Amino acid sequence: MRAALHAEWTKLRTVRGWVVALAVAAVAVVGLGLLAGGQGSCGRNGPQSECVLPVGPGGQEVTDSFTFVHRSLTGDGSITVRLNGLTGVLPRKPGPGGPADSTGPQVAEGDPGDGEPGLAPWAKGGLIVKDGTRPGSTYAAIMLTGAHGVRMQHDYVHDRAGPPVPATTARWLRLTRAGQTITGQESPDGTAWTTVGTVRLPGLPATAQVGAFATSPQYTWVAGGGRGVGGVTGGPSQATATFDSLGLQGTAPDPAWMRTLVGGGAPGQPEEVGAGFRVAGSGDIAPAVAGISGIGTTISQTLIGTFAGLILVVVVATMTMTAEYRRGMIRTTVAAVPRRGRVLLAKAVVLGGTAFGLGVPAAAVVIFVGQRMLRDRGVYVHPASTATEVRLVVGTGLLLAGAAVLALALGTVLRRGFTAVVAGIVVVVLPYLLAMSVLPAEPAQWLLRVTPAAAFALQQSAVSHPQVDHFPIPVNGYFPLSPWAGLAVLAGWTALTLGLAVLSLRRRDV
Amino acid sequence: MNETSIVVSGLRKRFGPTLALDGMSFTVGPGQVTGFAGPNGAGKSTTMRIVLGLDAPDEGSALVGGRPYRSLPCPLRVVGSLLDAGALQPGRTARNHLLWLAHSQGLTAARVDQVLEQAGLTGVARRRAGGFSLGMRQRLGIAAAMLGDPPVLMLDEPFNGMDPEGIVWIRGFLRALAAEGRAVLLSTHLMSELQDTADHVVLVGRGRVLADRTMPELLARHGSLERAYLELTRDAVEFRAAGSPEASR
C-alpha cells in the first residue's frame, strides 16, 4: 500500500497543469474571500460610530433594548401586574401580495401606524428584574409574547415556556426575588398562580431595578416565495403592552416610577403608573444574531470563495482518473498495482489528503485576514469562539477532501472526463450555488439536506437560538443540517460512490 | 514450474459475438526470445492482456513464474511489459513517468536513471513525453519494462516507429536479455525482424495456436519465416486483399 500511495503522489505532483490548478484553487478560496463582504459604517463616522454590542453575563454578545418602567427594589420582594394583551406594528408589507407565506404572526387589533398592524412572534411584554438599566446586565423576566405564549427568560440565552395563551388575552404576571433566586409566576385571574420557572441570578446586586417592559424584534417578510435575499425585506417592529394593577412589595428606595429606554442612551423620565398604563417598545432582549434579522455578518462570510476552489479540486480529482482511461494509461497503472481496489484507495488518500492540505491553510488565512479586512471596511463581524474557527478551518479542508474523493469515484464509474466533471460539479457545487442565489427557502434547504453540498454546513458560524427569529435559511447563513450531519451526508455519498467505483474497476477489463 | 516463464493454458475469451480466444495454450521458456505472430484479430493482444491481469479470461489460466499475475506483490519485478507506447500522460516528463512506476514497485530514482541510460533516453529525460516521436515512446516503454529488472519480458510491436538504428538496438538488446536467461515474448508483424531475433515462434490464428516450433525447424521446413507464416496462417486470415500472395496461389 505504501508503494501505491507513493506512486499516486508522484503521479499527481508531476503533471504541471494539475499542480497549477490546485494552487489556483487555494488562491481562489483566499482571494474571493478577501474581495467579498462589502462596506459597513462601523467606526467610519468618528469615534462614536464603532459597533460595540453589549456583552451578556455568559460572555456572548447580546441585543438589549426595550422600554422599561421601573423602580429600585432592595433585598427580597415581589412585583405583580395584570397585562391586558399586546398590540403592535410591523414594518410595511413588500408589494401587494402581502405576507402570504410568512410564518404568520398573530395580527392583533389596534395601533395602526407607519406599517401594518400586527405582532412579531417574539414581541414581548411583561415584568423584569434587572441589574440597573445598563445593556447586557443580568436579568430575569416573565412575559407574554406575540406567538409563543407566556415565557420565563433570563440572561439572554435561557428560555422556558409557560402556557401557550394568545397575545390578546389578559394575564396576571408576578416576579418574586428571594436572595439570588427569582421565581416567575402567571395566573389567569390573579388568584390561582402557576410557577413558570425559578432561576438563579448570581450577579444580581442587593438593589435591582424591577418593573414592566415591552419590546419587539426586527421583523422579516418573505415575499414571492422568498427567492434568495431579494425576496426578503424587514425592519423594526413595535409592541405595546397595556398594564394595570401594578403592585410592588418590598423596600423601594426611589420615590417614583421611571420610564427608561434601555439601550437608547437617553436618561429616564418620571412615569405615572395609573390604571391602563401603556408601555411601547422596540428592540429585543436576546442573543445577538447576524444576517437579515440582526446586524453585521459572520466569519463564514470570508469562506465565500470555497465553491470556486471546490470546482477546481473536482476537475483535477476527476481528471487524475479519466485521463488514465483516455490515454490507456490505466493499463500501465493496473499492471503495476494489480490490486485495483488498492489503486483507487491510494488515489483517494492522495487526492483527499492534498485537498485537505490546501483547504486548511487557505481557510485559516482567509478567516484570519478576512475578518480583519471586513472590520477595517466598517462591517460588523460577529466574533466566533476558537472552537468554531477551528471547525470552519478543518471543515473547509474536509469539504474539499470529500469532494475530491467523490469526484475521483465519479471519474472511475463514468470514465469520461467531461461527463464526470459535470456530474461532480452538479452534485457538489451547483446545489450550494442555487440555494445561495435563486432558489426559494424550502427547495434550497431540501437540496442542502440530501446532496453532497450538505457538507457546506461545516462552514456555518451563525448560531441559532429558539427564542430568536433569526430567519434560518441558507442565504442568511443557516444550513438545514448541523455541521457534522452535513459532513456525514457528503461522506455517505462519497463512500457509496467509491464502493461502486471499486466494484466497477474490479469487474471490468481495462 | 520454472520461475522465468509464461504458461498460458486453455484460454477462452468472448467479446460479445466475437470469440477472441478459443483454447489458446503455449509456454514461453527462459533463455530465449519467443516470437508471437499471427494475423490481426488472432488474439495476441487479448492473450497478453490476460497474462497481465488486465482482462479476465472466461476459461483457462495464465501463469507467470507459476503464479497468476494479480497475485504478484511487485509484478514489475517479475514481468516487464510494453503493450501500448502511447499510454502516457503527455504532460509528464519521461523521467517522471518512470519515477511513479518505480515508486509503485518500491524502487528508487537511481534505478530510473539506469533504465533511461539503457534505453538511450538520458538526454531527453526531462522533456514532456507528449512531445516524443513514436520511436522515442517505444524506447520509453522498453525502459519502463526494464525498471524492475524482471526475468520475464513481454513486448507488443516494439519495432513500430523505430528508425533503423533503433531496430538494430532492440534486436541486440532482446538477444542480450535472452542470453542472460530471461524469457522474452516478442509480438510483431515484421517477419524478417522476428526471423533475426527469435529462437522460437508461436504462430496463432482465430484465437488458438497454429504452430509452436523452433526457428530452425520452421526455416528448414518453409525456407523463410515469412513463407512459414503465410502457409501456416492461410486458413486463419480474416481479411485478405485480392492479388495478395495467398489469394493468387
Tab-separated table of N, CA and C in Angstrom, chain A residues 8-9 12-13 18-19 21-27 29-30 306 308-318 320 346-364 392-408 428 459 490 494:
chain	number	residue	atom	x	y	z
A	8	GLU	N	1.050	7.151	-6.546
A	8	GLU	CA	-0.028	8.096	-6.872
A	8	GLU	C	0.350	9.528	-6.522
A	9	TRP	N	1.101	9.679	-5.449
A	9	TRP	CA	1.560	11.033	-5.089
A	9	TRP	C	2.503	11.557	-6.167
A	12	LEU	N	0.513	12.651	-9.163
A	12	LEU	CA	-0.221	13.915	-9.005
A	12	LEU	C	0.720	15.112	-9.111
A	13	ARG	N	1.891	14.992	-8.492
A	13	ARG	CA	2.744	16.176	-8.428
A	13	ARG	C	3.554	16.388	-9.696
A	18	TRP	N	-2.088	20.107	-13.254
A	18	TRP	CA	-2.846	19.758	-12.042
A	18	TRP	C	-2.329	20.533	-10.837
A	19	VAL	N	-0.995	20.625	-10.740
A	19	VAL	CA	-0.412	21.341	-9.605
A	19	VAL	C	-0.842	22.804	-9.649
A	21	ALA	N	-3.525	24.045	-11.136
A	21	ALA	CA	-4.965	24.151	-10.854
A	21	ALA	C	-5.237	24.052	-9.351
A	22	LEU	N	-4.512	23.175	-8.659
A	22	LEU	CA	-4.734	23.033	-7.215
A	22	LEU	C	-4.251	24.273	-6.463
A	23	ALA	N	-3.132	24.848	-6.929
A	23	ALA	CA	-2.659	26.080	-6.306
A	23	ALA	C	-3.677	27.195	-6.530
A	24	VAL	N	-4.223	27.264	-7.755
A	24	VAL	CA	-5.233	28.287	-8.041
A	24	VAL	C	-6.459	28.082	-7.159
A	25	ALA	N	-6.798	26.804	-6.880
A	25	ALA	CA	-7.945	26.520	-6.011
A	25	ALA	C	-7.743	27.170	-4.645
A	26	ALA	N	-6.546	27.012	-4.083
A	26	ALA	CA	-6.265	27.614	-2.775
A	26	ALA	C	-6.307	29.134	-2.871
A	27	VAL	N	-5.726	29.670	-3.958
A	27	VAL	CA	-5.712	31.124	-4.140
A	27	VAL	C	-7.144	31.648	-4.282
A	29	VAL	N	-9.912	30.378	-2.995
A	29	VAL	CA	-10.581	30.376	-1.689
A	29	VAL	C	-10.191	31.632	-0.907
A	30	VAL	N	-8.900	31.959	-0.927
A	30	VAL	CA	-8.429	33.121	-0.181
A	30	VAL	C	-8.853	34.411	-0.876
A	306	THR	N	-15.004	29.311	-1.311
A	306	THR	CA	-14.811	27.857	-1.271
A	306	THR	C	-15.357	27.165	-2.511
A	308	ALA	N	-15.431	28.085	-5.556
A	308	ALA	CA	-14.524	28.166	-6.701
A	308	ALA	C	-13.376	27.174	-6.543
A	309	GLY	N	-12.820	27.112	-5.332
A	309	GLY	CA	-11.770	26.139	-5.076
A	309	GLY	C	-12.278	24.715	-5.269
A	310	LEU	N	-13.528	24.523	-4.870
A	310	LEU	CA	-14.146	23.204	-4.977
A	310	LEU	C	-14.259	22.774	-6.447
A	311	ILE	N	-14.631	23.712	-7.311
A	311	ILE	CA	-14.774	23.385	-8.736
A	311	ILE	C	-13.424	22.892	-9.280
A	312	LEU	N	-12.354	23.614	-8.954
A	312	LEU	CA	-11.032	23.230	-9.465
A	312	LEU	C	-10.591	21.888	-8.894
A	313	VAL	N	-10.848	21.683	-7.598
A	313	VAL	CA	-10.468	20.405	-6.984
A	313	VAL	C	-11.233	19.252	-7.647
A	314	VAL	N	-12.518	19.477	-7.917
A	314	VAL	CA	-13.335	18.439	-8.564
A	314	VAL	C	-12.771	18.128	-9.960
A	315	VAL	N	-12.399	19.173	-10.699
A	315	VAL	CA	-11.866	18.959	-12.049
A	315	VAL	C	-10.579	18.130	-11.987
A	316	VAL	N	-9.652	18.530	-11.122
A	316	VAL	CA	-8.367	17.811	-11.057
A	316	VAL	C	-8.574	16.376	-10.580
A	317	ALA	N	-9.391	16.216	-9.531
A	317	ALA	CA	-9.590	14.874	-8.970
A	317	ALA	C	-10.210	13.948	-10.013
A	318	THR	N	-11.158	14.470	-10.779
A	318	THR	CA	-11.783	13.646	-11.815
A	318	THR	C	-10.764	13.256	-12.873
A	320	THR	N	-7.547	12.973	-12.758
A	320	THR	CA	-6.500	12.013	-12.402
A	320	THR	C	-6.935	10.595	-12.787
A	346	ALA	N	-5.431	4.326	-2.930
A	346	ALA	CA	-4.240	5.176	-2.922
A	346	ALA	C	-4.551	6.528	-3.548
A	347	LYS	N	-5.262	6.509	-4.673
A	347	LYS	CA	-5.629	7.775	-5.305
A	347	LYS	C	-6.499	8.608	-4.364
A	348	ALA	N	-7.453	7.932	-3.697
A	348	ALA	CA	-8.369	8.651	-2.805
A	348	ALA	C	-7.601	9.291	-1.650
A	349	VAL	N	-6.656	8.548	-1.076
A	349	VAL	CA	-5.893	9.095	0.051
A	349	VAL	C	-5.059	10.287	-0.407
A	350	VAL	N	-4.400	10.131	-1.563
A	350	VAL	CA	-3.534	11.213	-2.061
A	350	VAL	C	-4.366	12.457	-2.394
A	351	LEU	N	-5.476	12.267	-3.118
A	351	LEU	CA	-6.294	13.421	-3.510
A	351	LEU	C	-6.977	14.051	-2.304
A	352	GLY	N	-7.551	13.197	-1.441
A	352	GLY	CA	-8.209	13.721	-0.262
A	352	GLY	C	-7.224	14.457	0.631
A	353	GLY	N	-6.056	13.861	0.825
A	353	GLY	CA	-5.034	14.495	1.654
A	353	GLY	C	-4.571	15.814	1.078
A	354	THR	N	-4.386	15.839	-0.254
A	354	THR	CA	-3.931	17.076	-0.892
A	354	THR	C	-4.999	18.161	-0.770
A	355	ALA	N	-6.253	17.792	-1.033
A	355	ALA	CA	-7.338	18.782	-0.957
A	355	ALA	C	-7.460	19.309	0.472
A	356	PHE	N	-7.357	18.411	1.448
A	356	PHE	CA	-7.406	18.826	2.851
A	356	PHE	C	-6.224	19.751	3.156
A	357	GLY	N	-5.057	19.336	2.651
A	357	GLY	CA	-3.833	20.087	2.921
A	357	GLY	C	-3.814	21.462	2.296
A	358	LEU	N	-4.567	21.670	1.224
A	358	LEU	CA	-4.619	23.030	0.676
A	358	LEU	C	-5.814	23.801	1.231
A	359	GLY	N	-6.887	23.070	1.612
A	359	GLY	CA	-8.073	23.746	2.128
A	359	GLY	C	-7.857	24.330	3.514
A	360	VAL	N	-7.140	23.598	4.365
A	360	VAL	CA	-6.969	24.061	5.748
A	360	VAL	C	-6.173	25.358	5.831
A	361	PRO	N	-4.974	25.440	5.221
A	361	PRO	CA	-4.272	26.729	5.310
A	361	PRO	C	-5.011	27.858	4.590
A	362	ALA	N	-5.656	27.549	3.456
A	362	ALA	CA	-6.380	28.602	2.746
A	362	ALA	C	-7.491	29.154	3.625
A	363	ALA	N	-8.248	28.256	4.265
A	363	ALA	CA	-9.348	28.706	5.129
A	363	ALA	C	-8.803	29.464	6.332
A	364	ALA	N	-7.702	28.977	6.896
A	364	ALA	CA	-7.133	29.647	8.069
A	364	ALA	C	-6.723	31.071	7.721
A	392	LEU	N	-14.490	25.628	11.326
A	392	LEU	CA	-14.619	26.186	9.974
A	392	LEU	C	-13.381	25.867	9.132
A	393	VAL	N	-12.202	25.990	9.756
A	393	VAL	CA	-10.951	25.751	9.026
A	393	VAL	C	-10.846	24.260	8.654
A	394	VAL	N	-10.989	23.399	9.663
A	394	VAL	CA	-10.895	21.959	9.405
A	394	VAL	C	-12.036	21.518	8.485
A	395	GLY	N	-13.217	22.090	8.703
A	395	GLY	CA	-14.381	21.735	7.901
A	395	GLY	C	-14.201	22.067	6.436
A	396	THR	N	-13.573	23.210	6.151
A	396	THR	CA	-13.317	23.567	4.754
A	396	THR	C	-12.375	22.549	4.124
A	397	GLY	N	-11.361	22.134	4.882
A	397	GLY	CA	-10.469	21.091	4.388
A	397	GLY	C	-11.211	19.782	4.136
A	398	LEU	N	-12.100	19.417	5.061
A	398	LEU	CA	-12.850	18.161	4.912
A	398	LEU	C	-13.809	18.239	3.730
A	399	LEU	N	-14.418	19.403	3.542
A	399	LEU	CA	-15.337	19.593	2.414
A	399	LEU	C	-14.594	19.389	1.096
A	400	LEU	N	-13.422	20.005	0.970
A	400	LEU	CA	-12.640	19.858	-0.260
A	400	LEU	C	-12.171	18.416	-0.427
A	401	ALA	N	-11.740	17.791	0.683
A	401	ALA	CA	-11.244	16.415	0.605
A	401	ALA	C	-12.354	15.459	0.190
A	402	GLY	N	-13.521	15.594	0.820
A	402	GLY	CA	-14.643	14.724	0.485
A	402	GLY	C	-15.052	14.889	-0.962
A	403	ALA	N	-15.098	16.137	-1.425
A	403	ALA	CA	-15.483	16.393	-2.812
A	403	ALA	C	-14.454	15.802	-3.773
A	404	ALA	N	-13.163	15.883	-3.401
A	404	ALA	CA	-12.117	15.337	-4.267
A	404	ALA	C	-12.286	13.821	-4.419
A	405	VAL	N	-12.538	13.133	-3.319
A	405	VAL	CA	-12.678	11.676	-3.380
A	405	VAL	C	-13.954	11.301	-4.136
A	406	LEU	N	-15.024	12.068	-3.911
A	406	LEU	CA	-16.272	11.816	-4.638
A	406	LEU	C	-16.044	11.996	-6.141
A	407	ALA	N	-15.314	13.049	-6.519
A	407	ALA	CA	-15.056	13.308	-7.939
A	407	ALA	C	-14.209	12.185	-8.549
A	408	LEU	N	-13.225	11.706	-7.781
A	408	LEU	CA	-12.407	10.582	-8.246
A	408	LEU	C	-13.276	9.357	-8.515
A	428	VAL	N	-22.040	18.568	-6.246
A	428	VAL	CA	-21.367	19.157	-5.084
A	428	VAL	C	-21.535	20.673	-5.033
A	459	GLN	N	-19.331	25.073	7.367
A	459	GLN	CA	-18.858	26.460	7.370
A	459	GLN	C	-19.825	27.414	8.072
A	490	LEU	N	-22.123	14.100	2.978
A	490	LEU	CA	-21.071	14.056	1.947
A	490	LEU	C	-20.279	12.751	2.051
A	494	THR	N	-19.870	9.861	-0.737
A	494	THR	CA	-18.516	9.548	-1.194
A	494	THR	C	-18.227	8.062	-1.012
